[in-house]
Amino acid sequence: MSNTTSRNYRIGQIVPSSNTTMETEIPLMLRSRESMFSERFTFHSSRMRMKKVTAEELKAMDADSDRCALELSDARVDVLGYACLVAIMSMGLGYHRQSEKRLHEATAANGGAAPVVSSAGALVDGLHAMGAKKVSILTPYMKPLTQLVVDYIENEGIEVHDAVSLEIPDNLEVGRQNPLAPAEHVKRLNTSGVDAVVLSACVQMPSFQSVQQVENQLGLPVTTAAISTVYQMLKVLGLQRQVPDAGSLLSGRY
């Protein structure tokens, strides 16, 4: 496709200070589609302090997200992603709607209005887009936080059939996991009768390189919080929701 028709998009991300994965996986996915489409992307981040994945630190971190949205709107980004799923989910059922609205209003007030996508809302929306009514999920969290995620997803009308918690409290350690490890961990997950598998309900746990492999093995749609975030970003930008080897959600069918 001719570059004369290309457009450059600025992707903004609000990330926890200890997150090392979203600034890797989001560019990986969006750059990999450049062989198929003319759009080009640049990536811009602002950070909120968080080291341990605990309810207390998550709450304090979320309060910092408004500053990050304001900073990113200075760069006139085209879309803004809130890159921490459990921070949103730990703030109360349905909180992603409140967060997305508030952060969007912050960008608009600064003269740089941008749509806001949260990984929490994107995961739910992506599962709905695929028509998934029952799922099984893999998380790196301690079990109480995984239960928060389960409750949040179920409150959005999707049954969680099974959940496996890797119980890694240190967020940096989560980011150091091998991206092929979820393909092994998923063997502990009961996927009988489910419509889809969430291979990583956490944007910090590397997983992209496992997704297509697991989907092919299970014969089920497989997604992650990061993949869902890319899907939602492309959707709000009005772009084709397609990335090679990224599972069903980004196959172009939805």
PDB file of N, CA and C in Angstrom, residues 110-212:
ATOM      1  N   ASN A 110      -7.863  20.277  28.576  1.00  0.00           N
ATOM      2  CA  ASN A 110      -6.518  20.742  28.226  1.00  0.00           C
ATOM      3  C   ASN A 110      -6.394  21.029  26.726  1.00  0.00           C
ATOM      4  N   GLY A 111      -7.513  20.966  26.005  1.00  0.00           N
ATOM      5  CA  GLY A 111      -7.484  21.254  24.581  1.00  0.00           C
ATOM      6  C   GLY A 111      -6.930  20.141  23.721  1.00  0.00           C
ATOM      7  N   GLY A 112      -6.765  18.964  24.307  1.00  0.00           N
ATOM      8  CA  GLY A 112      -6.233  17.816  23.554  1.00  0.00           C
ATOM      9  C   GLY A 112      -7.121  16.607  23.717  1.00  0.00           C
ATOM     10  N   ALA A 113      -8.415  16.771  23.466  1.00  0.00           N
ATOM     11  CA  ALA A 113      -9.388  15.695  23.693  1.00  0.00           C
ATOM     12  C   ALA A 113      -8.986  14.416  22.976  1.00  0.00           C
ATOM     13  N   ALA A 114      -8.939  13.316  23.726  1.00  0.00           N
ATOM     14  CA  ALA A 114      -8.590  12.004  23.157  1.00  0.00           C
ATOM     15  C   ALA A 114      -9.486  10.947  23.778  1.00  0.00           C
ATOM     16  N   PRO A 115      -9.929   9.975  22.972  1.00  0.00           N
ATOM     17  CA  PRO A 115     -10.671   8.862  23.554  1.00  0.00           C
ATOM     18  C   PRO A 115      -9.774   8.084  24.509  1.00  0.00           C
ATOM     19  N   VAL A 116     -10.363   7.584  25.592  1.00  0.00           N
ATOM     20  CA  VAL A 116      -9.605   6.854  26.605  1.00  0.00           C
ATOM     21  C   VAL A 116     -10.078   5.406  26.633  1.00  0.00           C
ATOM     22  N   VAL A 117      -9.125   4.493  26.536  1.00  0.00           N
ATOM     23  CA  VAL A 117      -9.378   3.055  26.590  1.00  0.00           C
ATOM     24  C   VAL A 117      -8.709   2.519  27.853  1.00  0.00           C
ATOM     25  N   SER A 118      -9.439   1.820  28.693  1.00  0.00           N
ATOM     26  CA  SER A 118      -8.815   1.145  29.829  1.00  0.00           C
ATOM     27  C   SER A 118      -8.674  -0.329  29.495  1.00  0.00           C
ATOM     28  N   SER A 119      -7.598  -0.942  29.946  1.00  0.00           N
ATOM     29  CA  SER A 119      -7.417  -2.365  29.673  1.00  0.00           C
ATOM     30  C   SER A 119      -8.520  -3.189  30.331  1.00  0.00           C
ATOM     31  N   ALA A 120      -9.048  -2.691  31.452  1.00  0.00           N
ATOM     32  CA  ALA A 120     -10.138  -3.406  32.136  1.00  0.00           C
ATOM     33  C   ALA A 120     -11.404  -3.397  31.275  1.00  0.00           C
ATOM     34  N   GLY A 121     -11.787  -2.211  30.813  1.00  0.00           N
ATOM     35  CA  GLY A 121     -12.963  -2.118  29.964  1.00  0.00           C
ATOM     36  C   GLY A 121     -12.750  -2.814  28.639  1.00  0.00           C
ATOM     37  N   ALA A 122     -11.528  -2.726  28.099  1.00  0.00           N
ATOM     38  CA  ALA A 122     -11.231  -3.340  26.806  1.00  0.00           C
ATOM     39  C   ALA A 122     -11.340  -4.861  26.876  1.00  0.00           C
ATOM     40  N   LEU A 123     -10.900  -5.457  27.985  1.00  0.00           N
ATOM     41  CA  LEU A 123     -10.994  -6.911  28.111  1.00  0.00           C
ATOM     42  C   LEU A 123     -12.454  -7.352  28.075  1.00  0.00           C
ATOM     43  N   VAL A 124     -13.293  -6.677  28.839  1.00  0.00           N
ATOM     44  CA  VAL A 124     -14.717  -7.000  28.875  1.00  0.00           C
ATOM     45  C   VAL A 124     -15.353  -6.783  27.504  1.00  0.00           C
ATOM     46  N   ASP A 125     -15.050  -5.644  26.883  1.00  0.00           N
ATOM     47  CA  ASP A 125     -15.634  -5.331  25.579  1.00  0.00           C
ATOM     48  C   ASP A 125     -15.173  -6.316  24.515  1.00  0.00           C
ATOM     49  N   GLY A 126     -13.904  -6.738  24.588  1.00  0.00           N
ATOM     50  CA  GLY A 126     -13.388  -7.698  23.629  1.00  0.00           C
ATOM     51  C   GLY A 126     -14.062  -9.056  23.753  1.00  0.00           C
ATOM     52  N   LEU A 127     -14.303  -9.478  24.982  1.00  0.00           N
ATOM     53  CA  LEU A 127     -15.003 -10.753  25.202  1.00  0.00           C
ATOM     54  C   LEU A 127     -16.433 -10.666  24.681  1.00  0.00           C
ATOM     55  N   HIS A 128     -17.094  -9.543  24.924  1.00  0.00           N
ATOM     56  CA  HIS A 128     -18.451  -9.349  24.394  1.00  0.00           C
ATOM     57  C   HIS A 128     -18.437  -9.348  22.861  1.00  0.00           C
ATOM     58  N   ALA A 129     -17.424  -8.726  22.272  1.00  0.00           N
ATOM     59  CA  ALA A 129     -17.337  -8.659  20.807  1.00  0.00           C
ATOM     60  C   ALA A 129     -17.251 -10.051  20.200  1.00  0.00           C
ATOM     61  N   MET A 130     -16.574 -10.965  20.893  1.00  0.00           N
ATOM     62  CA  MET A 130     -16.451 -12.341  20.413  1.00  0.00           C
ATOM     63  C   MET A 130     -17.665 -13.200  20.783  1.00  0.00           C
ATOM     64  N   GLY A 131     -18.586 -12.614  21.539  1.00  0.00           N
ATOM     65  CA  GLY A 131     -19.764 -13.362  21.958  1.00  0.00           C
ATOM     66  C   GLY A 131     -19.504 -14.361  23.069  1.00  0.00           C
ATOM     67  N   ALA A 132     -18.426 -14.140  23.831  1.00  0.00           N
ATOM     68  CA  ALA A 132     -18.063 -15.077  24.901  1.00  0.00           C
ATOM     69  C   ALA A 132     -18.953 -14.873  26.126  1.00  0.00           C
ATOM     70  N   LYS A 133     -19.620 -15.910  26.536  1.00  0.00           N
ATOM     71  CA  LYS A 133     -20.479 -15.868  27.724  1.00  0.00           C
ATOM     72  C   LYS A 133     -19.861 -16.619  28.912  1.00  0.00           C
ATOM     73  N   LYS A 134     -18.900 -17.489  28.626  1.00  0.00           N
ATOM     74  CA  LYS A 134     -18.221 -18.236  29.691  1.00  0.00           C
ATOM     75  C   LYS A 134     -16.742 -18.323  29.334  1.00  0.00           C
ATOM     76  N   VAL A 135     -15.870 -17.939  30.288  1.00  0.00           N
ATOM     77  CA  VAL A 135     -14.431 -17.906  30.025  1.00  0.00           C
ATOM     78  C   VAL A 135     -13.655 -18.528  31.183  1.00  0.00           C
ATOM     79  N   SER A 136     -12.410 -18.881  30.913  1.00  0.00           N
ATOM     80  CA  SER A 136     -11.455 -19.220  31.958  1.00  0.00           C
ATOM     81  C   SER A 136     -10.279 -18.270  31.838  1.00  0.00           C
ATOM     82  N   ILE A 137      -9.687 -17.895  32.986  1.00  0.00           N
ATOM     83  CA  ILE A 137      -8.663 -16.842  32.974  1.00  0.00           C
ATOM     84  C   ILE A 137      -7.401 -17.261  33.726  1.00  0.00           C
ATOM     85  N   LEU A 138      -6.273 -16.725  33.274  1.00  0.00           N
ATOM     86  CA  LEU A 138      -4.980 -16.921  33.923  1.00  0.00           C
ATOM     87  C   LEU A 138      -4.488 -15.558  34.389  1.00  0.00           C
ATOM     88  N   THR A 139      -4.083 -15.448  35.660  1.00  0.00           N
ATOM     89  CA  THR A 139      -3.569 -14.175  36.183  1.00  0.00           C
ATOM     90  C   THR A 139      -2.269 -14.407  36.960  1.00  0.00           C
ATOM     91  N   PRO A 140      -1.433 -13.366  37.075  1.00  0.00           N
ATOM     92  CA  PRO A 140      -0.229 -13.479  37.904  1.00  0.00           C
ATOM     93  C   PRO A 140      -0.492 -13.090  39.355  1.00  0.00           C
ATOM     94  N   TYR A 141      -1.722 -12.662  39.665  1.00  0.00           N
ATOM     95  CA  TYR A 141      -2.025 -12.026  40.940  1.00  0.00           C
ATOM     96  C   TYR A 141      -2.108 -13.013  42.097  1.00  0.00           C
ATOM     97  N   MET A 142      -2.090 -12.444  43.313  1.00  0.00           N
ATOM     98  CA  MET A 142      -2.452 -13.214  44.497  1.00  0.00           C
ATOM     99  C   MET A 142      -3.947 -13.529  44.396  1.00  0.00           C
ATOM    100  N   LYS A 143      -4.374 -14.578  45.059  1.00  0.00           N
ATOM    101  CA  LYS A 143      -5.756 -15.050  44.880  1.00  0.00           C
ATOM    102  C   LYS A 143      -6.837 -14.016  45.204  1.00  0.00           C
ATOM    103  N   PRO A 144      -6.679 -13.184  46.253  1.00  0.00           N
ATOM    104  CA  PRO A 144      -7.728 -12.182  46.513  1.00  0.00           C
ATOM    105  C   PRO A 144      -7.912 -11.184  45.367  1.00  0.00           C
ATOM    106  N   LEU A 145      -6.807 -10.784  44.734  1.00  0.00           N
ATOM    107  CA  LEU A 145      -6.932  -9.864  43.597  1.00  0.00           C
ATOM    108  C   LEU A 145      -7.525 -10.571  42.382  1.00  0.00           C
ATOM    109  N   THR A 146      -7.170 -11.831  42.188  1.00  0.00           N
ATOM    110  CA  THR A 146      -7.784 -12.600  41.096  1.00  0.00           C
ATOM    111  C   THR A 146      -9.288 -12.675  41.306  1.00  0.00           C
ATOM    112  N   GLN A 147      -9.725 -12.838  42.558  1.00  0.00           N
ATOM    113  CA  GLN A 147     -11.165 -12.895  42.831  1.00  0.00           C
ATOM    114  C   GLN A 147     -11.846 -11.572  42.480  1.00  0.00           C
ATOM    115  N   LEU A 148     -11.153 -10.456  42.715  1.00  0.00           N
ATOM    116  CA  LEU A 148     -11.684  -9.147  42.301  1.00  0.00           C
ATOM    117  C   LEU A 148     -11.908  -9.112  40.796  1.00  0.00           C
ATOM    118  N   VAL A 149     -10.952  -9.660  40.050  1.00  0.00           N
ATOM    119  CA  VAL A 149     -11.061  -9.697  38.594  1.00  0.00           C
ATOM    120  C   VAL A 149     -12.233 -10.578  38.167  1.00  0.00           C
ATOM    121  N   VAL A 150     -12.348 -11.729  38.793  1.00  0.00           N
ATOM    122  CA  VAL A 150     -13.465 -12.644  38.497  1.00  0.00           C
ATOM    123  C   VAL A 150     -14.798 -11.946  38.741  1.00  0.00           C
ATOM    124  N   ASP A 151     -14.921 -11.304  39.905  1.00  0.00           N
ATOM    125  CA  ASP A 151     -16.177 -10.618  40.259  1.00  0.00           C
ATOM    126  C   ASP A 151     -16.487  -9.502  39.256  1.00  0.00           C
ATOM    127  N   TYR A 152     -15.457  -8.793  38.835  1.00  0.00           N
ATOM    128  CA  TYR A 152     -15.632  -7.670  37.906  1.00  0.00           C
ATOM    129  C   TYR A 152     -16.143  -8.169  36.552  1.00  0.00           C
ATOM    130  N   ILE A 153     -15.505  -9.219  36.051  1.00  0.00           N
ATOM    131  CA  ILE A 153     -15.900  -9.782  34.754  1.00  0.00           C
ATOM    132  C   ILE A 153     -17.319 -10.343  34.824  1.00  0.00           C
ATOM    133  N   GLU A 154     -17.629 -11.023  35.925  1.00  0.00           N
ATOM    134  CA  GLU A 154     -18.964 -11.617  36.059  1.00  0.00           C
ATOM    135  C   GLU A 154     -20.037 -10.538  36.199  1.00  0.00           C
ATOM    136  N   ASN A 155     -19.675  -9.409  36.815  1.00  0.00           N
ATOM    137  CA  ASN A 155     -20.618  -8.291  36.914  1.00  0.00           C
ATOM    138  C   ASN A 155     -20.950  -7.708  35.537  1.00  0.00           C
ATOM    139  N   GLU A 156     -20.076  -7.954  34.567  1.00  0.00           N
ATOM    140  CA  GLU A 156     -20.299  -7.481  33.191  1.00  0.00           C
ATOM    141  C   GLU A 156     -21.020  -8.522  32.341  1.00  0.00           C
ATOM    142  N   GLY A 157     -21.531  -9.576  32.996  1.00  0.00           N
ATOM    143  CA  GLY A 157     -22.369 -10.541  32.300  1.00  0.00           C
ATOM    144  C   GLY A 157     -21.629 -11.703  31.662  1.00  0.00           C
ATOM    145  N   ILE A 158     -20.392 -11.954  32.099  1.00  0.00           N
ATOM    146  CA  ILE A 158     -19.597 -13.056  31.548  1.00  0.00           C
ATOM    147  C   ILE A 158     -19.211 -13.994  32.697  1.00  0.00           C
ATOM    148  N   GLU A 159     -19.573 -15.253  32.598  1.00  0.00           N
ATOM    149  CA  GLU A 159     -19.264 -16.229  33.659  1.00  0.00           C
ATOM    150  C   GLU A 159     -17.796 -16.634  33.579  1.00  0.00           C
ATOM    151  N   VAL A 160     -17.130 -16.669  34.734  1.00  0.00           N
ATOM    152  CA  VAL A 160     -15.753 -17.160  34.801  1.00  0.00           C
ATOM    153  C   VAL A 160     -15.788 -18.596  35.312  1.00  0.00           C
ATOM    154  N   HIS A 161     -15.500 -19.519  34.416  1.00  0.00           N
ATOM    155  CA  HIS A 161     -15.585 -20.944  34.710  1.00  0.00           C
ATOM    156  C   HIS A 161     -14.443 -21.404  35.620  1.00  0.00           C
ATOM    157  N   ASP A 162     -13.225 -20.910  35.353  1.00  0.00           N
ATOM    158  CA  ASP A 162     -12.063 -21.276  36.160  1.00  0.00           C
ATOM    159  C   ASP A 162     -11.052 -20.143  36.103  1.00  0.00           C
ATOM    160  N   ALA A 163     -10.265 -20.001  37.173  1.00  0.00           N
ATOM    161  CA  ALA A 163      -9.213 -18.985  37.238  1.00  0.00           C
ATOM    162  C   ALA A 163      -7.987 -19.580  37.922  1.00  0.00           C
ATOM    163  N   VAL A 164      -6.837 -19.384  37.320  1.00  0.00           N
ATOM    164  CA  VAL A 164      -5.573 -19.820  37.912  1.00  0.00           C
ATOM    165  C   VAL A 164      -4.757 -18.587  38.276  1.00  0.00           C
ATOM    166  N   SER A 165      -4.310 -18.511  39.525  1.00  0.00           N
ATOM    167  CA  SER A 165      -3.489 -17.397  40.024  1.00  0.00           C
ATOM    168  C   SER A 165      -2.043 -17.860  40.168  1.00  0.00           C
ATOM    169  N   LEU A 166      -1.105 -17.150  39.564  1.00  0.00           N
ATOM    170  CA  LEU A 166       0.310 -17.504  39.704  1.00  0.00           C
ATOM    171  C   LEU A 166       0.896 -16.969  41.003  1.00  0.00           C
ATOM    172  N   GLU A 167       0.198 -16.043  41.647  1.00  0.00           N
ATOM    173  CA  GLU A 167       0.578 -15.507  42.971  1.00  0.00           C
ATOM    174  C   GLU A 167       1.991 -14.913  42.996  1.00  0.00           C
ATOM    175  N   ILE A 168       2.199 -13.921  42.108  1.00  0.00           N
ATOM    176  CA  ILE A 168       3.469 -13.188  42.051  1.00  0.00           C
ATOM    177  C   ILE A 168       3.183 -11.748  42.492  1.00  0.00           C
ATOM    178  N   PRO A 169       3.548 -11.368  43.732  1.00  0.00           N
ATOM    179  CA  PRO A 169       3.172 -10.037  44.234  1.00  0.00           C
ATOM    180  C   PRO A 169       4.017  -8.893  43.680  1.00  0.00           C
ATOM    181  N   ASP A 170       5.263  -9.181  43.304  1.00  0.00           N
ATOM    182  CA  ASP A 170       6.176  -8.139  42.833  1.00  0.00           C
ATOM    183  C   ASP A 170       5.919  -7.867  41.354  1.00  0.00           C
ATOM    184  N   ASN A 171       5.536  -6.636  41.014  1.00  0.00           N
ATOM    185  CA  ASN A 171       5.156  -6.325  39.642  1.00  0.00           C
ATOM    186  C   ASN A 171       6.324  -6.448  38.663  1.00  0.00           C
ATOM    187  N   LEU A 172       7.542  -6.129  39.111  1.00  0.00           N
ATOM    188  CA  LEU A 172       8.700  -6.306  38.238  1.00  0.00           C
ATOM    189  C   LEU A 172       8.920  -7.773  37.910  1.00  0.00           C
ATOM    190  N   GLU A 173       8.695  -8.629  38.896  1.00  0.00           N
ATOM    191  CA  GLU A 173       8.851 -10.071  38.683  1.00  0.00           C
ATOM    192  C   GLU A 173       7.819 -10.588  37.677  1.00  0.00           C
ATOM    193  N   VAL A 174       6.618 -10.027  37.732  1.00  0.00           N
ATOM    194  CA  VAL A 174       5.584 -10.398  36.755  1.00  0.00           C
ATOM    195  C   VAL A 174       6.092 -10.090  35.347  1.00  0.00           C
ATOM    196  N   GLY A 175       6.696  -8.922  35.189  1.00  0.00           N
ATOM    197  CA  GLY A 175       7.193  -8.505  33.883  1.00  0.00           C
ATOM    198  C   GLY A 175       8.369  -9.315  33.385  1.00  0.00           C
ATOM    199  N   ARG A 176       9.042 -10.028  34.295  1.00  0.00           N
ATOM    200  CA  ARG A 176      10.192 -10.851  33.911  1.00  0.00           C
ATOM    201  C   ARG A 176       9.789 -12.257  33.459  1.00  0.00           C
ATOM    202  N   GLN A 177       8.515 -12.574  33.519  1.00  0.00           N
ATOM    203  CA  GLN A 177       8.068 -13.910  33.121  1.00  0.00           C
ATOM    204  C   GLN A 177       8.335 -14.136  31.633  1.00  0.00           C
ATOM    205  N   ASN A 178       8.645 -15.380  31.296  1.00  0.00           N
ATOM    206  CA  ASN A 178       8.867 -15.746  29.902  1.00  0.00           C
ATOM    207  C   ASN A 178       7.553 -15.627  29.132  1.00  0.00           C
ATOM    208  N   PRO A 179       7.520 -14.931  27.984  1.00  0.00           N
ATOM    209  CA  PRO A 179       6.263 -14.792  27.239  1.00  0.00           C
ATOM    210  C   PRO A 179       5.697 -16.112  26.726  1.00  0.00           C
ATOM    211  N   LEU A 180       6.509 -17.166  26.755  1.00  0.00           N
ATOM    212  CA  LEU A 180       6.018 -18.485  26.355  1.00  0.00           C
ATOM    213  C   LEU A 180       5.492 -19.285  27.548  1.00  0.00           C
ATOM    214  N   ALA A 181       5.708 -18.768  28.772  1.00  0.00           N
ATOM    215  CA  ALA A 181       5.262 -19.484  29.973  1.00  0.00           C
ATOM    216  C   ALA A 181       3.747 -19.678  30.038  1.00  0.00           C
ATOM    217  N   PRO A 182       2.920 -18.692  29.616  1.00  0.00           N
ATOM    218  CA  PRO A 182       1.476 -18.918  29.677  1.00  0.00           C
ATOM    219  C   PRO A 182       1.005 -20.144  28.899  1.00  0.00           C
ATOM    220  N   ALA A 183       1.741 -20.536  27.869  1.00  0.00           N
ATOM    221  CA  ALA A 183       1.380 -21.729  27.095  1.00  0.00           C
ATOM    222  C   ALA A 183       1.516 -22.988  27.950  1.00  0.00           C
ATOM    223  N   GLU A 184       2.381 -22.929  28.967  1.00  0.00           N
ATOM    224  CA  GLU A 184       2.506 -24.045  29.920  1.00  0.00           C
ATOM    225  C   GLU A 184       1.492 -23.903  31.055  1.00  0.00           C
ATOM    226  N   HIS A 185       1.371 -22.683  31.608  1.00  0.00           N
ATOM    227  CA  HIS A 185       0.447 -22.459  32.728  1.00  0.00           C
ATOM    228  C   HIS A 185      -1.001 -22.795  32.355  1.00  0.00           C
ATOM    229  N   VAL A 186      -1.354 -22.585  31.094  1.00  0.00           N
ATOM    230  CA  VAL A 186      -2.752 -22.792  30.681  1.00  0.00           C
ATOM    231  C   VAL A 186      -3.168 -24.253  30.819  1.00  0.00           C
ATOM    232  N   LYS A 187      -2.194 -25.149  30.893  1.00  0.00           N
ATOM    233  CA  LYS A 187      -2.507 -26.573  31.055  1.00  0.00           C
ATOM    234  C   LYS A 187      -3.155 -26.855  32.410  1.00  0.00           C
ATOM    235  N   ARG A 188      -2.982 -25.942  33.371  1.00  0.00           N
ATOM    236  CA  ARG A 188      -3.605 -26.082  34.701  1.00  0.00           C
ATOM    237  C   ARG A 188      -5.025 -25.538  34.720  1.00  0.00           C
ATOM    238  N   LEU A 189      -5.432 -24.903  33.639  1.00  0.00           N
ATOM    239  CA  LEU A 189      -6.717 -24.213  33.579  1.00  0.00           C
ATOM    240  C   LEU A 189      -7.793 -25.142  33.015  1.00  0.00           C
ATOM    241  N   ASN A 190      -8.938 -25.173  33.674  1.00  0.00           N
ATOM    242  CA  ASN A 190     -10.074 -25.956  33.181  1.00  0.00           C
ATOM    243  C   ASN A 190     -10.796 -25.132  32.114  1.00  0.00           C
ATOM    244  N   THR A 191     -10.696 -25.572  30.879  1.00  0.00           N
ATOM    245  CA  THR A 191     -11.302 -24.833  29.766  1.00  0.00           C
ATOM    246  C   THR A 191     -12.494 -25.579  29.171  1.00  0.00           C
ATOM    247  N   SER A 192     -12.953 -26.594  29.862  1.00  0.00           N
ATOM    248  CA  SER A 192     -14.074 -27.390  29.346  1.00  0.00           C
ATOM    249  C   SER A 192     -15.351 -26.550  29.262  1.00  0.00           C
ATOM    250  N   GLY A 193     -15.911 -26.455  28.073  1.00  0.00           N
ATOM    251  CA  GLY A 193     -17.192 -25.774  27.896  1.00  0.00           C
ATOM    252  C   GLY A 193     -17.129 -24.261  27.838  1.00  0.00           C
ATOM    253  N   VAL A 194     -15.914 -23.686  27.815  1.00  0.00           N
ATOM    254  CA  VAL A 194     -15.829 -22.225  27.774  1.00  0.00           C
ATOM    255  C   VAL A 194     -15.865 -21.727  26.329  1.00  0.00           C
ATOM    256  N   ASP A 195     -16.199 -20.447  26.176  1.00  0.00           N
ATOM    257  CA  ASP A 195     -16.253 -19.826  24.853  1.00  0.00           C
ATOM    258  C   ASP A 195     -14.929 -19.174  24.468  1.00  0.00           C
ATOM    259  N   ALA A 196     -14.118 -18.839  25.467  1.00  0.00           N
ATOM    260  CA  ALA A 196     -12.836 -18.168  25.211  1.00  0.00           C
ATOM    261  C   ALA A 196     -11.939 -18.316  26.429  1.00  0.00           C
ATOM    262  N   VAL A 197     -10.651 -18.122  26.214  1.00  0.00           N
ATOM    263  CA  VAL A 197      -9.658 -18.173  27.288  1.00  0.00           C
ATOM    264  C   VAL A 197      -8.925 -16.839  27.344  1.00  0.00           C
ATOM    265  N   VAL A 198      -8.821 -16.281  28.545  1.00  0.00           N
ATOM    266  CA  VAL A 198      -8.018 -15.070  28.759  1.00  0.00           C
ATOM    267  C   VAL A 198      -6.663 -15.542  29.272  1.00  0.00           C
ATOM    268  N   LEU A 199      -5.675 -15.542  28.381  1.00  0.00           N
ATOM    269  CA  LEU A 199      -4.376 -16.133  28.704  1.00  0.00           C
ATOM    270  C   LEU A 199      -3.567 -15.267  29.659  1.00  0.00           C
ATOM    271  N   SER A 200      -3.866 -13.979  29.689  1.00  0.00           N
ATOM    272  CA  SER A 200      -3.268 -13.086  30.683  1.00  0.00           C
ATOM    273  C   SER A 200      -4.256 -11.970  30.993  1.00  0.00           C
ATOM    274  N   ALA A 201      -4.871 -12.052  32.182  1.00  0.00           N
ATOM    275  CA  ALA A 201      -5.770 -10.977  32.630  1.00  0.00           C
ATOM    276  C   ALA A 201      -4.936  -9.927  33.354  1.00  0.00           C
ATOM    277  N   CYS A 202      -3.804  -9.586  32.738  1.00  0.00           N
ATOM    278  CA  CYS A 202      -2.871  -8.608  33.322  1.00  0.00           C
ATOM    279  C   CYS A 202      -1.996  -8.091  32.205  1.00  0.00           C
ATOM    280  N   VAL A 203      -1.902  -6.774  32.080  1.00  0.00           N
ATOM    281  CA  VAL A 203      -1.113  -6.214  30.983  1.00  0.00           C
ATOM    282  C   VAL A 203       0.388  -6.241  31.259  1.00  0.00           C
ATOM    283  N   GLN A 204       0.789  -6.618  32.466  1.00  0.00           N
ATOM    284  CA  GLN A 204       2.213  -6.694  32.795  1.00  0.00           C
ATOM    285  C   GLN A 204       2.791  -8.079  32.523  1.00  0.00           C
ATOM    286  N   MET A 205       1.952  -9.132  32.507  1.00  0.00           N
ATOM    287  CA  MET A 205       2.474 -10.484  32.309  1.00  0.00           C
ATOM    288  C   MET A 205       2.667 -10.751  30.813  1.00  0.00           C
ATOM    289  N   PRO A 206       3.907 -10.892  30.355  1.00  0.00           N
ATOM    290  CA  PRO A 206       4.146 -11.124  28.934  1.00  0.00           C
ATOM    291  C   PRO A 206       3.443 -12.402  28.468  1.00  0.00           C
ATOM    292  N   SER A 207       2.787 -12.308  27.325  1.00  0.00           N
ATOM    293  CA  SER A 207       1.985 -13.449  26.878  1.00  0.00           C
ATOM    294  C   SER A 207       1.776 -13.496  25.374  1.00  0.00           C
ATOM    295  N   PHE A 208       2.084 -12.404  24.672  1.00  0.00           N
ATOM    296  CA  PHE A 208       1.692 -12.309  23.274  1.00  0.00           C
ATOM    297  C   PHE A 208       2.201 -13.492  22.448  1.00  0.00           C
ATOM    298  N   GLN A 209       3.456 -13.908  22.684  1.00  0.00           N
ATOM    299  CA  GLN A 209       4.047 -14.973  21.870  1.00  0.00           C
ATOM    300  C   GLN A 209       3.397 -16.334  22.109  1.00  0.00           C
ATOM    301  N   SER A 210       2.578 -16.451  23.152  1.00  0.00           N
ATOM    302  CA  SER A 210       1.897 -17.719  23.445  1.00  0.00           C
ATOM    303  C   SER A 210       0.499 -17.798  22.844  1.00  0.00           C
ATOM    304  N   VAL A 211      -0.085 -16.665  22.490  1.00  0.00           N
ATOM    305  CA  VAL A 211      -1.520 -16.611  22.211  1.00  0.00           C
ATOM    306  C   VAL A 211      -1.933 -17.470  21.026  1.00  0.00           C
ATOM    307  N   GLN A 212      -1.300 -17.275  19.879  1.00  0.00           N
ATOM    308  CA  GLN A 212      -1.710 -18.025  18.694  1.00  0.00           C
ATOM    309  C   GLN A 212      -1.454 -19.519  18.873  1.00  0.00           C
TER     310      GLN A 212
END
